[in-house]
XYZ file of C-alpha atoms in Angstrom:
434
model
C -6.062 26.084 -26.850
C -5.802 23.523 -29.625
C -2.544 24.701 -30.657
C -1.153 24.617 -27.292
C -2.372 21.011 -26.668
C -0.952 19.554 -29.668
C 2.503 21.344 -29.016
C 2.075 19.963 -25.356
C 1.370 16.471 -26.683
C 4.333 16.576 -28.823
C 6.765 17.672 -26.315
C 5.714 15.876 -23.224
C 3.443 12.854 -24.626
C 4.865 12.075 -27.895
C 3.948 8.155 -27.671
C 0.255 9.313 -27.397
C 0.172 9.821 -31.007
C 1.312 6.075 -31.939
C -0.298 4.380 -29.359
C -3.771 3.062 -28.807
C -5.379 4.861 -25.829
C -8.660 5.346 -23.963
C -10.208 8.360 -22.171
C -12.264 8.075 -19.113
C -15.005 10.471 -19.944
C -18.027 11.535 -17.580
C -19.908 13.785 -19.959
C -18.850 16.852 -18.241
C -17.123 19.895 -20.179
C -13.519 18.693 -19.175
C -13.603 15.211 -20.402
C -15.651 16.102 -23.558
C -13.356 18.938 -24.416
C -10.486 16.659 -24.127
C -12.137 14.159 -26.564
C -12.285 16.797 -29.402
C -8.676 17.904 -28.682
C -7.357 14.477 -29.168
C -9.572 14.157 -32.297
C -7.968 17.386 -33.456
C -4.676 16.010 -32.647
C -5.077 12.987 -34.505
C -4.783 10.605 -31.664
C -6.199 7.142 -31.771
C -8.497 6.727 -28.902
C -11.644 5.196 -27.366
C -14.244 6.420 -24.799
C -15.019 4.583 -21.348
C -18.006 5.457 -19.455
C -19.024 4.427 -15.893
C -22.609 4.750 -14.980
C -22.626 4.620 -11.175
C -26.244 4.708 -11.120
C -26.332 7.457 -8.392
C -28.449 10.104 -10.095
C -31.315 8.357 -11.707
C -32.630 9.304 -15.114
C -29.649 11.766 -15.306
C -26.927 9.059 -14.937
C -28.536 7.287 -17.681
C -28.966 10.571 -19.852
C -25.020 10.935 -19.380
C -24.819 7.492 -20.725
C -26.635 8.255 -23.824
C -24.810 11.655 -24.319
C -21.443 9.900 -24.167
C -22.399 7.137 -26.645
C -23.466 9.642 -28.998
C -20.532 11.609 -28.767
C -18.615 8.675 -29.678
C -20.412 7.787 -32.642
C -20.012 11.893 -33.504
C -16.337 11.256 -33.184
C -16.142 7.806 -34.801
C -14.478 6.266 -31.916
C -15.027 3.084 -29.925
C -16.964 3.220 -26.879
C -16.949 1.210 -23.672
C -19.524 1.364 -20.651
C -19.807 -0.187 -17.345
C -22.570 -0.106 -14.663
C -22.339 -0.256 -10.813
C -24.381 -0.329 -7.957
C -22.334 2.121 -6.341
C -24.248 2.747 -3.119
C -24.442 -1.110 -2.624
C -20.713 -1.531 -3.037
C -20.045 1.405 -0.656
C -22.218 -0.336 2.197
C -20.813 -3.663 1.690
C -17.163 -2.501 1.697
C -17.739 0.212 4.726
C -16.477 3.173 2.396
C -17.678 6.370 1.309
C -19.646 6.720 -2.107
C -16.966 9.095 -3.563
C -14.197 6.135 -2.393
C -16.235 3.578 -3.837
C -16.988 5.210 -7.150
C -13.026 6.054 -7.385
C -12.289 2.181 -6.691
C -14.832 0.745 -9.125
C -13.848 2.873 -12.115
C -10.401 2.463 -11.731
C -10.575 -1.407 -11.406
C -12.689 -1.398 -14.217
C -10.287 1.094 -16.326
C -7.384 -1.126 -15.682
C -9.065 -4.455 -16.595
C -10.371 -2.592 -19.709
C -7.086 -1.695 -20.699
C -5.452 -5.139 -20.257
C -8.488 -6.451 -22.273
C -8.460 -4.078 -25.410
C -4.519 -3.422 -25.174
C -4.805 0.171 -24.748
C -1.191 1.670 -23.663
C -2.481 4.847 -21.708
C -5.513 5.941 -19.659
C -6.245 9.438 -20.214
C -8.093 11.628 -17.398
C -9.348 15.251 -17.794
C -8.017 16.587 -14.773
C -6.945 20.405 -15.010
C -5.034 22.871 -13.182
C -8.003 23.753 -10.883
C -8.177 20.227 -10.010
C -4.704 20.434 -9.122
C -5.243 23.448 -7.109
C -8.265 21.837 -5.044
C -5.850 18.674 -4.536
C -3.138 21.223 -3.136
C -5.419 22.588 -0.245
C -6.819 19.188 0.281
C -3.744 17.683 1.203
C -2.398 20.992 2.994
C -5.581 20.463 5.463
C -4.577 16.918 6.040
C -0.898 17.719 6.883
C 0.883 16.400 3.953
C 4.337 16.225 3.191
C 6.115 18.092 0.237
C 4.741 15.325 -2.342
C 1.338 16.315 -1.490
C 1.820 19.805 -2.214
C 3.223 19.282 -5.553
C -0.283 18.685 -7.456
C -1.852 15.820 -9.325
C 0.908 14.154 -11.356
C 0.709 14.242 -15.300
C 1.889 10.773 -15.669
C 1.479 8.186 -13.372
C 2.368 4.696 -14.852
C -0.830 3.843 -16.857
C -2.720 7.004 -16.216
C -1.661 10.134 -18.266
C -3.373 13.798 -17.607
C -2.550 16.050 -20.518
C -4.817 18.883 -19.212
C -3.019 19.841 -16.331
C -1.452 22.912 -18.035
C -5.150 24.537 -18.594
C -7.524 26.161 -16.452
C -11.017 25.263 -16.063
C -12.049 28.662 -17.429
C -9.880 27.994 -20.591
C -11.541 24.565 -21.035
C -15.005 26.247 -20.702
C -14.093 28.839 -23.112
C -12.560 26.522 -25.793
C -16.080 24.509 -25.522
C -18.339 27.697 -25.968
C -15.993 29.166 -29.065
C -16.362 25.587 -30.716
C -20.148 25.064 -29.893
C -19.214 21.906 -27.912
C -22.025 20.742 -25.633
C -21.542 18.849 -22.626
C -23.325 17.252 -19.455
C -23.639 19.593 -16.069
C -23.584 17.465 -12.949
C -25.778 19.411 -10.351
C -24.121 17.529 -7.409
C -20.984 19.709 -8.323
C -22.688 22.858 -6.854
C -23.205 21.231 -3.666
C -20.753 22.015 -0.763
C -21.132 18.767 0.728
C -17.671 17.669 -0.030
C -14.413 19.388 0.745
C -13.461 19.454 -2.863
C -16.693 21.290 -3.835
C -16.422 23.788 -0.964
C -12.722 24.551 -2.199
C -14.161 25.130 -5.602
C -17.141 27.081 -5.009
C -15.942 29.236 -2.123
C -12.365 29.418 -1.575
C -11.508 29.675 -5.317
C -13.433 32.903 -5.990
C -11.620 34.577 -3.142
C -8.377 33.505 -4.161
C -9.207 34.466 -7.882
C -10.458 37.879 -6.523
C -7.327 38.679 -5.006
C -5.288 37.362 -7.710
C -7.012 36.912 -11.175
C -4.053 35.008 -12.467
C -4.096 32.957 -9.463
C -3.810 29.591 -11.601
C -0.704 30.843 -13.428
C 0.800 31.654 -10.157
C -0.137 28.295 -8.881
C 1.664 26.372 -11.974
C 4.606 28.237 -11.497
C 4.562 27.672 -7.377
C 3.998 23.900 -8.460
C 6.670 23.584 -10.776
C 9.043 24.938 -7.965
C 7.784 22.381 -5.535
C 8.334 19.804 -8.158
C 11.887 20.670 -8.669
C 12.401 20.917 -4.890
C 10.895 17.296 -4.314
C 13.157 16.097 -7.301
C 16.309 17.555 -5.726
C 15.176 16.120 -2.166
C 14.818 12.709 -3.655
C 18.471 12.778 -5.233
C 19.593 13.635 -1.823
C 17.941 11.003 0.056
C 19.299 8.425 -2.705
C 22.806 9.428 -2.088
C 22.016 8.829 1.768
C 20.512 5.307 1.226
C 23.273 3.339 1.244
C 24.913 4.793 4.270
C 21.389 4.554 6.228
C 19.568 1.528 4.899
C 20.203 -2.204 4.615
C 18.010 -4.499 2.991
C 17.379 -7.681 5.009
C 15.265 -10.827 4.565
C 12.265 -9.383 6.559
C 12.443 -5.903 5.096
C 14.868 -3.103 5.935
C 17.312 -2.202 8.683
C 17.638 1.855 9.077
C 21.176 2.726 11.053
C 20.096 5.176 13.973
C 23.386 6.399 14.627
C 24.219 7.347 10.936
C 20.928 8.685 10.691
C 21.596 11.269 13.782
C 24.855 12.318 12.154
C 23.060 13.918 8.960
C 21.502 17.082 9.314
C 17.731 17.270 9.423
C 17.818 14.101 9.988
C 14.064 13.725 10.947
C 13.234 15.278 7.242
C 15.335 12.372 5.933
C 13.515 9.855 7.935
C 10.300 10.905 6.370
C 11.640 10.732 2.908
C 12.983 7.163 3.427
C 9.503 6.255 5.080
C 6.661 8.139 3.296
C 5.927 5.767 0.722
C 5.038 3.133 3.416
C 2.013 4.748 4.581
C 2.916 6.251 8.012
C 0.705 9.135 9.305
C 1.865 9.318 12.772
C 5.213 10.955 12.349
C 5.943 12.471 15.840
C 5.701 8.975 16.894
C 7.959 7.745 14.131
C 10.575 10.300 15.168
C 10.175 9.443 18.556
C 11.712 5.821 17.914
C 15.013 7.297 17.681
C 15.353 7.868 21.341
C 13.102 4.932 22.384
C 13.630 1.694 24.191
C 14.005 -1.362 22.229
C 10.719 -3.062 21.516
C 8.840 0.239 20.761
C 7.054 0.428 17.221
C 4.741 2.434 15.401
C 2.319 0.795 12.646
C 0.997 1.915 9.487
C -1.830 -0.321 7.499
C 0.789 -2.090 5.720
C 4.088 -1.870 7.820
C 5.584 -1.898 10.913
C 8.444 0.129 12.277
C 10.278 -1.213 15.327
C 13.071 -0.007 17.623
C 15.776 -2.625 18.219
C 18.760 -1.435 19.726
C 20.633 0.611 17.173
C 18.428 0.044 14.419
C 15.022 0.961 13.267
C 13.507 -2.190 11.359
C 10.727 -2.014 8.549
C 8.977 -4.621 7.836
C 5.769 -5.573 5.840
C 2.589 -6.596 7.921
C 1.838 -9.989 7.356
C -1.901 -11.397 7.238
C -3.142 -12.655 10.581
C -2.203 -16.535 10.837
C -3.508 -19.116 13.476
C -1.301 -19.137 16.121
C -2.165 -22.473 17.798
C -2.760 -26.001 16.494
C -3.603 -29.562 17.691
C -1.006 -32.101 16.992
C -2.489 -35.468 16.929
C -0.621 -38.934 16.677
C 0.743 -40.033 13.507
C -0.593 -37.041 11.361
C 1.546 -34.343 9.416
C 0.627 -30.663 10.292
C 1.188 -27.770 7.949
C 1.767 -24.333 9.424
C 3.868 -21.460 8.687
C 7.158 -22.470 9.283
C 6.477 -25.702 7.043
C 5.439 -29.196 7.681
C 5.732 -30.813 11.068
C 6.034 -34.667 10.467
C 6.428 -37.129 12.944
C 7.781 -40.877 12.981
C 8.811 -43.676 15.199
C 12.722 -44.438 14.953
C 15.278 -46.992 16.417
C 17.595 -44.858 17.486
C 18.484 -40.907 17.708
C 20.110 -40.047 14.471
C 22.109 -36.838 13.970
C 20.452 -34.000 15.263
C 19.589 -30.772 13.521
C 17.625 -27.688 14.319
C 14.611 -28.852 12.497
C 14.262 -32.079 14.285
C 13.738 -33.133 18.107
C 13.204 -36.316 19.619
C 10.855 -37.523 22.457
C 10.058 -40.597 24.458
C 6.445 -41.649 23.199
C 5.824 -42.786 26.735
C 5.701 -39.155 28.249
C 3.548 -37.820 25.375
C -0.080 -37.310 25.928
C -1.658 -36.680 22.582
C -3.034 -34.232 20.981
C 0.033 -32.063 21.668
C -0.174 -28.093 21.261
C 1.549 -26.199 18.677
C 1.487 -22.396 19.519
C 3.425 -18.880 19.481
C 5.335 -18.425 22.503
C 4.129 -15.948 25.200
C 5.528 -13.672 27.861
C 5.860 -15.733 30.992
C 6.325 -19.108 29.165
C 9.466 -21.063 30.516
C 11.175 -24.551 29.867
C 14.018 -26.623 31.034
C 16.574 -26.421 28.223
C 18.104 -29.477 27.143
C 21.754 -29.946 28.834
C 21.261 -27.407 31.421
C 19.919 -27.611 35.210
C 17.046 -25.553 36.059
C 14.136 -23.787 34.059
C 14.376 -20.707 32.025
C 12.223 -18.067 30.696
C 11.919 -18.292 27.040
C 12.336 -14.699 26.864
C 15.699 -14.698 28.591
C 16.505 -17.924 26.103
C 16.002 -15.978 23.196
C 17.818 -13.022 24.367
C 20.963 -15.321 25.182
C 20.665 -16.996 21.679
C 21.074 -13.322 20.169
C 17.695 -13.778 18.229
C 16.599 -10.455 16.675
C 13.278 -8.633 17.633
C 11.722 -9.479 14.394
C 12.454 -13.112 14.512
C 11.274 -13.458 18.106
C 7.522 -13.133 16.941
C 7.882 -16.104 14.712
C 8.872 -18.606 17.485
C 6.661 -21.461 18.176
C 6.664 -24.025 20.890
C 5.408 -27.623 21.031
C 3.552 -28.297 24.209
C 2.814 -31.557 26.043
C 0.098 -30.640 28.271
C 1.362 -27.650 30.412
C 5.008 -28.448 29.865
C 6.663 -26.850 26.822
C 8.878 -29.471 25.260
C 10.423 -27.899 22.398
C 11.469 -24.262 21.192
C 10.985 -25.220 17.457
C 13.978 -25.085 15.186
C 15.994 -24.186 18.883
C 16.051 -26.347 21.960
C 14.339 -29.263 23.238
C 13.337 -29.630 27.115
C 15.530 -31.512 29.489
C 12.962 -33.410 31.145
C 12.036 -35.302 27.982
C 15.396 -36.637 26.820
C 15.497 -40.135 25.722
C 16.097 -42.778 28.260
C 17.369 -46.580 27.806
C 14.418 -48.741 26.713
C 11.947 -45.724 25.851
C 10.198 -45.648 22.412
C 11.693 -42.800 20.334
C 9.426 -40.302 18.589
C 11.065 -37.949 15.958
C 9.451 -34.742 14.919
C 10.941 -33.268 11.769
C 10.345 -29.674 10.422
C 10.465 -29.444 6.748
C 10.663 -25.781 5.635
């Protein structure tokens, strides 16, 4: 195994032999064996251990074991302690998720502080097989079935070509001791159920199940790469970058065979899960949308608009006399002037005599109306925005300035006819500075 590992490092991760790296180590057989293999391969590495304080004295014994191993291997040792249960309760997440978030946040911080170029983890082929089944049950796409990636930016996983059986055999042959985590035998978690119940059945049917899986995984990875290349060729025909995100041309998309699969490829990295709803947008009415945790996808005539979700902002302010106001569009300033100067979309002029402070600045709402300057009669703001050909994505950013119940200015667009300046009236100028 050591010869295969060294060859694997030379052929696929040659930079590891010239880098300063850190190994995330629990004390279990996988990470302990990887530590010994790194030393035998003359890699300059340190050990980083997290004590999650979940198993009392057992957790502390794991820490002592890893510290002694670092002394035995003559390599630097880093340790961090976390109150994982409290973090999970405070953030409303599972213990597993809390542990993952805590350890990787610390690993990244440690790498930055100590100038480690790579973080090594001891994931192996069985872990990748378990991940395959977990993602299969979740209804994932092709990416989720390709297993755990060997290299993911900072993280490198050099044991993925080896099975758990090979790793344990190497440890026993070389009299390497390790720590056993009793929780691995519990079937509380899905991964453990697959490991303890599903895998033995697969191995009984096919003793070389891991080898077969690695071959299948290679084919899946090659298929995914081919699909990525195909999607990249189509990108310029379908997608246009905009100031707010991206637009996908629906008619161009429909011309392409397997258009739903292409749409999935284009959007799979933006967190969407309700894929049937996404596909239905192709035939939906304008205004329909689908949300992920980070993005929204909006149908607007002949395009799908992909936009990142913004943090919730205040949508209503009081505008006091003589005071500047800062909001999402910029700074709203006011000043008395002798006459109406050159008008721009950022300026509005009103007679002070008609204004009753504080005014209200808010987002427009369905049903709002005003009397457009230069026109007779009132008009719904929704109709005004359609006439002005305001994109759907921009409509959500429209603000109105109100004097009691009257909308006197659609900010950056039009003032109200009822508030036009008459001779002898005192003029108050509003100026929006982006």
